[in-house]
Amino acid sequence: MTTELIELTVTNGIATLALNRPEKRNAMSDDMRTEFIAALEHVSANKSIRALVLTGNGKGFCAGGDISGMERRMKAPAGEIAFNGWHRQQRVHHTQTLLHTMPKPTIAAVNGAASGLGADTALACDFIIANEWANFSWSYIHRGIIPDGGGMYFLPRRVGLPKAKELIFTGRKVDVNEALAMGIVDRKTSADTLVADAQAWAAELSKGSATALALGKTILDQTFEMSAQQVFAQGSQAQGICYTSTEHRDSVMAFLAKASATASKE
């Protein structure tokens, strides 16, 4: 599934999705967002895909929102700006939610600058691997706006509330080494092997039961907002589903057969 602004390839069950506006450092335009949504929906629904790697073509991961869209917003009649903005926000949040709630492991392979919405998009993934040229900035403050791609939710969970406030209030750039020390980045690698390393990591993460991975991720993503009893309750329901899965049955039967064969030799 490859379009003008999105490249999506699947190899051995690992999907690699590349934002494809390298001349604009992969700034997210309305057209790119439409194609991005379609690609995320495809990956989410396709059972043969076990994990997703998200990266950007060219020298940058994603430079944030497209400036031409901001210009069009400023030129709209005053009475339409608020509703147009609200409608855009719905699409942004839909996109980020699709990525965040993907029922399979997701890795952002950050190959350069991840700014504003680009930094938020990386954070919407389960894990972040970055090359030596990567940097992150929640630069919204420089445009007089606040993070709207999930940064106010995701960033405090990565670095703690005071540090998240500092990064958002200043909009300063964080290089890959500082990002690694803070916990924004999980792994650092070289530019030459970034995507391959991300794909190998995705394969490792997705070896287990797809059912257990999807259900476990869904609960884990809510645990900061739930009590222990709520986690236990959701876990009980999820475990009931796991008990009926093909993966669980096959695993148990294989274990029992191996145990029986070992016992018969003794």
mmCIF file of C-alpha atoms in Angstrom:
data_model
loop_
_atom_site.group_PDB
_atom_site.id
_atom_site.type_symbol
_atom_site.label_atom_id
_atom_site.label_comp_id
_atom_site.label_asym_id
_atom_site.label_seq_id
_atom_site.Cartn_x
_atom_site.Cartn_y
_atom_site.Cartn_z
ATOM 1 C CA MET A 1 0.000 0.000 0.000
ATOM 2 C CA THR A 2 1.935 2.986 -1.295
ATOM 3 C CA THR A 3 0.481 6.393 -2.048
ATOM 4 C CA GLU A 4 2.032 9.711 -2.960
ATOM 5 C CA LEU A 5 2.613 10.791 0.630
ATOM 6 C CA ILE A 6 2.843 7.458 2.446
ATOM 7 C CA GLU A 7 4.954 4.383 1.760
ATOM 8 C CA LEU A 8 3.812 1.160 3.408
ATOM 9 C CA THR A 9 5.637 -2.142 2.984
ATOM 10 C CA VAL A 10 5.181 -5.443 4.816
ATOM 11 C CA THR A 11 7.955 -8.011 5.216
ATOM 12 C CA ASN A 12 7.604 -11.146 7.351
ATOM 13 C CA GLY A 13 4.636 -9.676 9.171
ATOM 14 C CA ILE A 14 6.352 -6.379 10.048
ATOM 15 C CA ALA A 15 4.834 -3.271 8.461
ATOM 16 C CA THR A 16 7.112 -0.311 7.789
ATOM 17 C CA LEU A 17 5.282 2.957 7.213
ATOM 18 C CA ALA A 18 7.322 5.909 5.954
ATOM 19 C CA LEU A 19 6.045 9.482 5.791
ATOM 20 C CA ASN A 20 6.966 10.653 2.299
ATOM 21 C CA ARG A 21 7.327 14.425 2.018
ATOM 22 C CA PRO A 22 11.112 14.606 2.349
ATOM 23 C CA GLU A 23 11.283 18.030 0.694
ATOM 24 C CA LYS A 24 9.122 19.359 3.579
ATOM 25 C CA ARG A 25 10.816 17.227 6.271
ATOM 26 C CA ASN A 26 7.580 15.201 6.302
ATOM 27 C CA ALA A 27 5.435 18.005 7.681
ATOM 28 C CA MET A 28 1.909 16.672 8.117
ATOM 29 C CA SER A 29 -0.449 18.160 5.524
ATOM 30 C CA ASP A 30 -4.180 17.452 5.337
ATOM 31 C CA ASP A 31 -3.624 15.147 2.362
ATOM 32 C CA MET A 32 -0.851 13.259 4.151
ATOM 33 C CA ARG A 33 -3.065 12.872 7.208
ATOM 34 C CA THR A 34 -5.822 11.343 5.068
ATOM 35 C CA GLU A 35 -3.369 8.799 3.629
ATOM 36 C CA PHE A 36 -1.826 8.201 7.058
ATOM 37 C CA ILE A 37 -5.243 7.401 8.547
ATOM 38 C CA ALA A 38 -5.986 4.920 5.754
ATOM 39 C CA ALA A 39 -2.615 3.220 6.232
ATOM 40 C CA LEU A 40 -3.037 2.952 10.015
ATOM 41 C CA GLU A 41 -6.520 1.494 9.619
ATOM 42 C CA HIS A 42 -5.151 -1.058 7.148
ATOM 43 C CA VAL A 43 -2.310 -2.097 9.456
ATOM 44 C CA SER A 44 -4.620 -2.340 12.444
ATOM 45 C CA ALA A 45 -7.173 -4.520 10.646
ATOM 46 C CA ASN A 46 -4.732 -6.816 8.818
ATOM 47 C CA LYS A 47 -4.189 -9.897 10.985
ATOM 48 C CA SER A 48 -1.119 -10.944 9.029
ATOM 49 C CA ILE A 49 0.675 -7.790 10.213
ATOM 50 C CA ARG A 50 2.139 -8.312 13.684
ATOM 51 C CA ALA A 51 3.900 -4.998 14.344
ATOM 52 C CA LEU A 52 4.428 -1.521 12.886
ATOM 53 C CA VAL A 53 7.590 0.539 12.374
ATOM 54 C CA LEU A 54 6.967 4.231 11.658
ATOM 55 C CA THR A 55 9.688 6.408 10.129
ATOM 56 C CA GLY A 56 10.185 9.307 7.732
ATOM 57 C CA ASN A 57 11.840 9.468 4.329
ATOM 58 C CA GLY A 58 14.718 11.866 3.855
ATOM 59 C CA LYS A 59 16.549 13.757 6.605
ATOM 60 C CA GLY A 60 13.695 14.257 9.052
ATOM 61 C CA PHE A 61 11.113 12.186 10.881
ATOM 62 C CA CYS A 62 8.325 14.798 10.898
ATOM 63 C CA ALA A 63 8.606 18.573 11.129
ATOM 64 C CA GLY A 64 5.127 18.909 12.635
ATOM 65 C CA GLY A 65 2.081 20.498 11.094
ATOM 66 C CA ASP A 66 2.246 21.876 7.572
ATOM 67 C CA ILE A 67 2.742 25.654 7.610
ATOM 68 C CA SER A 68 0.565 26.109 4.500
ATOM 69 C CA GLY A 69 -2.368 24.723 6.445
ATOM 70 C CA MET A 70 -1.727 27.287 9.177
ATOM 71 C CA GLU A 71 -1.673 30.009 6.533
ATOM 72 C CA ARG A 72 -5.032 28.895 5.125
ATOM 73 C CA ARG A 73 -6.478 28.886 8.621
ATOM 74 C CA MET A 74 -5.370 32.486 9.192
ATOM 75 C CA LYS A 75 -6.978 33.576 5.924
ATOM 76 C CA ALA A 76 -10.367 32.006 6.677
ATOM 77 C CA PRO A 77 -13.251 34.327 7.599
ATOM 78 C CA ALA A 78 -13.185 35.148 11.305
ATOM 79 C CA GLY A 79 -16.501 33.402 11.872
ATOM 80 C CA GLU A 80 -15.171 30.128 10.471
ATOM 81 C CA ILE A 81 -11.769 29.895 12.176
ATOM 82 C CA ALA A 82 -13.002 28.279 15.386
ATOM 83 C CA PHE A 83 -15.128 25.592 13.725
ATOM 84 C CA ASN A 84 -12.462 24.856 11.103
ATOM 85 C CA GLY A 85 -9.954 24.483 13.897
ATOM 86 C CA TRP A 86 -12.258 22.194 15.845
ATOM 87 C CA HIS A 87 -12.757 19.997 12.775
ATOM 88 C CA ARG A 88 -9.006 19.785 12.208
ATOM 89 C CA GLN A 89 -8.487 18.824 15.836
ATOM 90 C CA GLN A 90 -10.911 15.938 15.471
ATOM 91 C CA ARG A 91 -8.857 14.550 12.587
ATOM 92 C CA VAL A 92 -5.566 15.042 14.433
ATOM 93 C CA HIS A 93 -6.886 13.257 17.494
ATOM 94 C CA HIS A 94 -8.375 10.469 15.387
ATOM 95 C CA THR A 95 -5.000 9.916 13.743
ATOM 96 C CA GLN A 96 -3.069 9.894 17.014
ATOM 97 C CA THR A 97 -5.619 7.609 18.635
ATOM 98 C CA LEU A 98 -5.350 5.106 15.785
ATOM 99 C CA LEU A 99 -1.594 5.000 16.303
ATOM 100 C CA HIS A 100 -1.710 4.905 20.103
ATOM 101 C CA THR A 101 -4.368 2.185 20.297
ATOM 102 C CA MET A 102 -2.951 0.011 17.502
ATOM 103 C CA PRO A 103 -3.572 -3.560 18.784
ATOM 104 C CA LYS A 104 -0.009 -4.613 18.059
ATOM 105 C CA PRO A 105 3.469 -3.279 18.946
ATOM 106 C CA THR A 106 4.504 0.022 17.355
ATOM 107 C CA ILE A 107 7.983 1.529 17.107
ATOM 108 C CA ALA A 108 8.898 5.029 15.951
ATOM 109 C CA ALA A 109 12.233 4.956 14.105
ATOM 110 C CA VAL A 110 13.231 8.609 14.376
ATOM 111 C CA ASN A 111 15.730 9.513 11.688
ATOM 112 C CA GLY A 112 16.123 13.247 12.248
ATOM 113 C CA ALA A 113 14.063 16.100 13.605
ATOM 114 C CA ALA A 114 10.768 15.273 15.306
ATOM 115 C CA SER A 115 9.184 18.628 16.017
ATOM 116 C CA GLY A 116 5.784 19.612 17.374
ATOM 117 C CA LEU A 117 3.250 17.158 16.019
ATOM 118 C CA GLY A 118 6.172 15.017 14.836
ATOM 119 C CA ALA A 119 7.428 14.607 18.400
ATOM 120 C CA ASP A 120 3.898 13.811 19.566
ATOM 121 C CA THR A 121 3.546 11.215 16.808
ATOM 122 C CA ALA A 122 6.730 9.472 17.927
ATOM 123 C CA LEU A 123 5.414 9.427 21.505
ATOM 124 C CA ALA A 124 2.132 7.878 20.350
ATOM 125 C CA CYS A 125 4.097 4.731 19.495
ATOM 126 C CA ASP A 126 4.914 2.124 22.122
ATOM 127 C CA PHE A 127 8.669 2.515 21.700
ATOM 128 C CA ILE A 128 11.125 4.972 20.150
ATOM 129 C CA ILE A 129 14.457 4.126 18.535
ATOM 130 C CA ALA A 130 16.515 6.996 17.125
ATOM 131 C CA ASN A 131 19.684 7.569 15.154
ATOM 132 C CA GLU A 132 22.556 9.878 16.056
ATOM 133 C CA TRP A 133 20.990 12.802 14.137
ATOM 134 C CA ALA A 134 17.604 12.630 15.840
ATOM 135 C CA ASN A 135 16.267 15.450 17.960
ATOM 136 C CA PHE A 136 12.942 16.287 19.558
ATOM 137 C CA SER A 137 11.158 19.542 20.319
ATOM 138 C CA TRP A 138 7.669 20.381 21.498
ATOM 139 C CA SER A 139 7.890 23.655 19.623
ATOM 140 C CA TYR A 140 4.220 24.605 19.737
ATOM 141 C CA ILE A 141 4.935 27.524 22.078
ATOM 142 C CA HIS A 142 6.848 29.245 19.272
ATOM 143 C CA ARG A 143 3.583 29.423 17.297
ATOM 144 C CA GLY A 144 1.495 30.491 20.277
ATOM 145 C CA ILE A 145 -0.298 27.155 20.630
ATOM 146 C CA ILE A 146 -0.239 24.094 22.870
ATOM 147 C CA PRO A 147 0.625 20.466 22.004
ATOM 148 C CA ASP A 148 -2.394 18.978 20.255
ATOM 149 C CA GLY A 149 -1.083 15.585 19.160
ATOM 150 C CA GLY A 150 -1.063 13.921 22.562
ATOM 151 C CA GLY A 151 2.154 15.425 23.909
ATOM 152 C CA MET A 152 0.490 16.724 27.063
ATOM 153 C CA TYR A 153 -0.631 13.149 27.798
ATOM 154 C CA PHE A 154 2.344 11.102 26.556
ATOM 155 C CA LEU A 155 5.311 13.286 27.529
ATOM 156 C CA PRO A 156 4.672 13.411 31.312
ATOM 157 C CA ARG A 157 4.423 9.620 31.264
ATOM 158 C CA ARG A 158 7.879 9.454 29.714
ATOM 159 C CA VAL A 159 9.780 12.127 31.637
ATOM 160 C CA GLY A 160 7.625 13.177 34.603
ATOM 161 C CA LEU A 161 5.426 16.262 34.967
ATOM 162 C CA PRO A 162 8.018 18.964 35.833
ATOM 163 C CA LYS A 163 10.331 18.016 32.955
ATOM 164 C CA ALA A 164 7.398 17.786 30.532
ATOM 165 C CA LYS A 165 6.338 21.299 31.548
ATOM 166 C CA GLU A 166 9.861 22.590 30.987
ATOM 167 C CA LEU A 167 10.098 21.065 27.502
ATOM 168 C CA ILE A 168 6.632 22.285 26.493
ATOM 169 C CA PHE A 169 6.983 25.766 28.019
ATOM 170 C CA THR A 170 10.357 26.415 26.351
ATOM 171 C CA GLY A 171 9.950 24.426 23.142
ATOM 172 C CA ARG A 172 13.689 23.779 23.243
ATOM 173 C CA LYS A 173 15.428 21.148 21.143
ATOM 174 C CA VAL A 174 16.520 17.906 22.814
ATOM 175 C CA ASP A 175 19.292 15.953 21.093
ATOM 176 C CA VAL A 176 19.273 12.163 20.989
ATOM 177 C CA ASN A 177 21.657 11.679 23.911
ATOM 178 C CA GLU A 178 19.620 13.877 26.239
ATOM 179 C CA ALA A 179 16.435 12.258 24.963
ATOM 180 C CA LEU A 180 17.898 8.835 25.763
ATOM 181 C CA ALA A 181 18.909 9.944 29.261
ATOM 182 C CA MET A 182 15.449 11.401 29.901
ATOM 183 C CA GLY A 183 13.593 8.328 28.702
ATOM 184 C CA ILE A 184 12.078 9.944 25.618
ATOM 185 C CA VAL A 185 14.111 7.527 23.480
ATOM 186 C CA ASP A 186 14.356 3.837 24.359
ATOM 187 C CA ARG A 187 17.247 2.884 22.078
ATOM 188 C CA LYS A 188 19.888 4.721 20.042
ATOM 189 C CA THR A 189 21.398 3.302 16.884
ATOM 190 C CA SER A 190 23.151 4.455 13.705
ATOM 191 C CA ALA A 191 21.533 6.090 10.710
ATOM 192 C CA ASP A 192 22.671 3.214 8.485
ATOM 193 C CA THR A 193 20.867 0.548 10.513
ATOM 194 C CA LEU A 194 17.971 2.501 12.045
ATOM 195 C CA VAL A 195 15.073 0.972 10.118
ATOM 196 C CA ALA A 196 16.598 -2.522 10.097
ATOM 197 C CA ASP A 197 17.171 -2.354 13.856
ATOM 198 C CA ALA A 198 13.606 -1.139 14.384
ATOM 199 C CA GLN A 199 12.249 -3.961 12.234
ATOM 200 C CA ALA A 200 14.305 -6.559 14.136
ATOM 201 C CA TRP A 201 13.058 -5.157 17.445
ATOM 202 C CA ALA A 202 9.475 -5.203 16.142
ATOM 203 C CA ALA A 203 9.881 -8.850 15.162
ATOM 204 C CA GLU A 204 11.180 -9.671 18.642
ATOM 205 C CA LEU A 205 8.305 -7.830 20.352
ATOM 206 C CA SER A 206 5.638 -9.473 18.213
ATOM 207 C CA LYS A 207 6.689 -13.129 18.524
ATOM 208 C CA GLY A 208 4.119 -13.869 21.206
ATOM 209 C CA SER A 209 0.382 -14.429 21.004
ATOM 210 C CA ALA A 210 -1.282 -11.655 18.998
ATOM 211 C CA THR A 211 -4.335 -11.995 21.241
ATOM 212 C CA ALA A 212 -2.340 -11.599 24.449
ATOM 213 C CA LEU A 213 -0.328 -8.700 22.994
ATOM 214 C CA ALA A 214 -3.424 -6.774 21.914
ATOM 215 C CA LEU A 215 -5.304 -7.288 25.172
ATOM 216 C CA GLY A 216 -2.260 -6.639 27.348
ATOM 217 C CA LYS A 217 -1.412 -3.428 25.506
ATOM 218 C CA THR A 218 -4.984 -2.163 25.790
ATOM 219 C CA ILE A 219 -4.950 -2.579 29.565
ATOM 220 C CA LEU A 220 -1.410 -1.293 30.094
ATOM 221 C CA ASP A 221 -2.204 1.914 28.223
ATOM 222 C CA GLN A 222 -4.948 2.680 30.765
ATOM 223 C CA THR A 223 -3.198 1.729 33.994
ATOM 224 C CA PHE A 224 -2.177 5.272 34.971
ATOM 225 C CA GLU A 225 -5.859 6.233 35.018
ATOM 226 C CA MET A 226 -7.261 3.104 36.692
ATOM 227 C CA SER A 227 -7.202 1.676 40.191
ATOM 228 C CA ALA A 228 -5.624 -1.701 40.889
ATOM 229 C CA GLN A 229 -9.079 -3.229 41.193
ATOM 230 C CA GLN A 230 -10.053 -1.898 37.767
ATOM 231 C CA VAL A 231 -6.866 -3.351 36.277
ATOM 232 C CA PHE A 232 -7.637 -6.692 37.924
ATOM 233 C CA ALA A 233 -11.195 -6.611 36.560
ATOM 234 C CA GLN A 234 -10.118 -5.845 33.010
ATOM 235 C CA GLY A 235 -7.326 -8.393 33.310
ATOM 236 C CA SER A 236 -9.787 -11.090 34.350
ATOM 237 C CA GLN A 237 -11.938 -10.445 31.299
ATOM 238 C CA ALA A 238 -8.918 -10.369 28.999
ATOM 239 C CA GLN A 239 -7.547 -13.567 30.479
ATOM 240 C CA GLY A 240 -10.863 -15.278 29.837
ATOM 241 C CA ILE A 241 -10.478 -14.392 26.168
ATOM 242 C CA CYS A 242 -6.866 -15.593 26.157
ATOM 243 C CA TYR A 243 -7.967 -18.963 27.584
ATOM 244 C CA THR A 244 -10.073 -19.521 24.454
ATOM 245 C CA SER A 245 -7.439 -18.408 21.942
ATOM 246 C CA THR A 246 -5.784 -20.732 19.475
ATOM 247 C CA GLU A 247 -2.361 -19.501 20.592
ATOM 248 C CA HIS A 248 -3.005 -20.493 24.228
ATOM 249 C CA ARG A 249 -4.388 -23.916 23.313
ATOM 250 C CA ASP A 250 -1.546 -24.706 20.918
ATOM 251 C CA SER A 251 1.061 -23.607 23.467
ATOM 252 C CA VAL A 252 -0.415 -25.671 26.294
ATOM 253 C CA MET A 253 -0.887 -28.764 24.140
ATOM 254 C CA ALA A 254 2.693 -28.524 22.869
ATOM 255 C CA PHE A 255 3.984 -28.178 26.435
ATOM 256 C CA LEU A 256 1.948 -31.170 27.635
ATOM 257 C CA ALA A 257 3.091 -33.294 24.694
ATOM 258 C CA LYS A 258 6.739 -32.425 25.414
ATOM 259 C CA ALA A 259 6.286 -33.199 29.112
ATOM 260 C CA SER A 260 4.649 -36.519 28.284
ATOM 261 C CA ALA A 261 7.441 -37.466 25.891
ATOM 262 C CA THR A 262 10.076 -36.598 28.494
ATOM 263 C CA ALA A 263 8.283 -38.635 31.184
ATOM 264 C CA SER A 264 8.035 -41.681 28.929
ATOM 265 C CA LYS A 265 11.810 -41.699 28.448
ATOM 266 C CA GLU A 266 12.506 -41.749 32.184
#
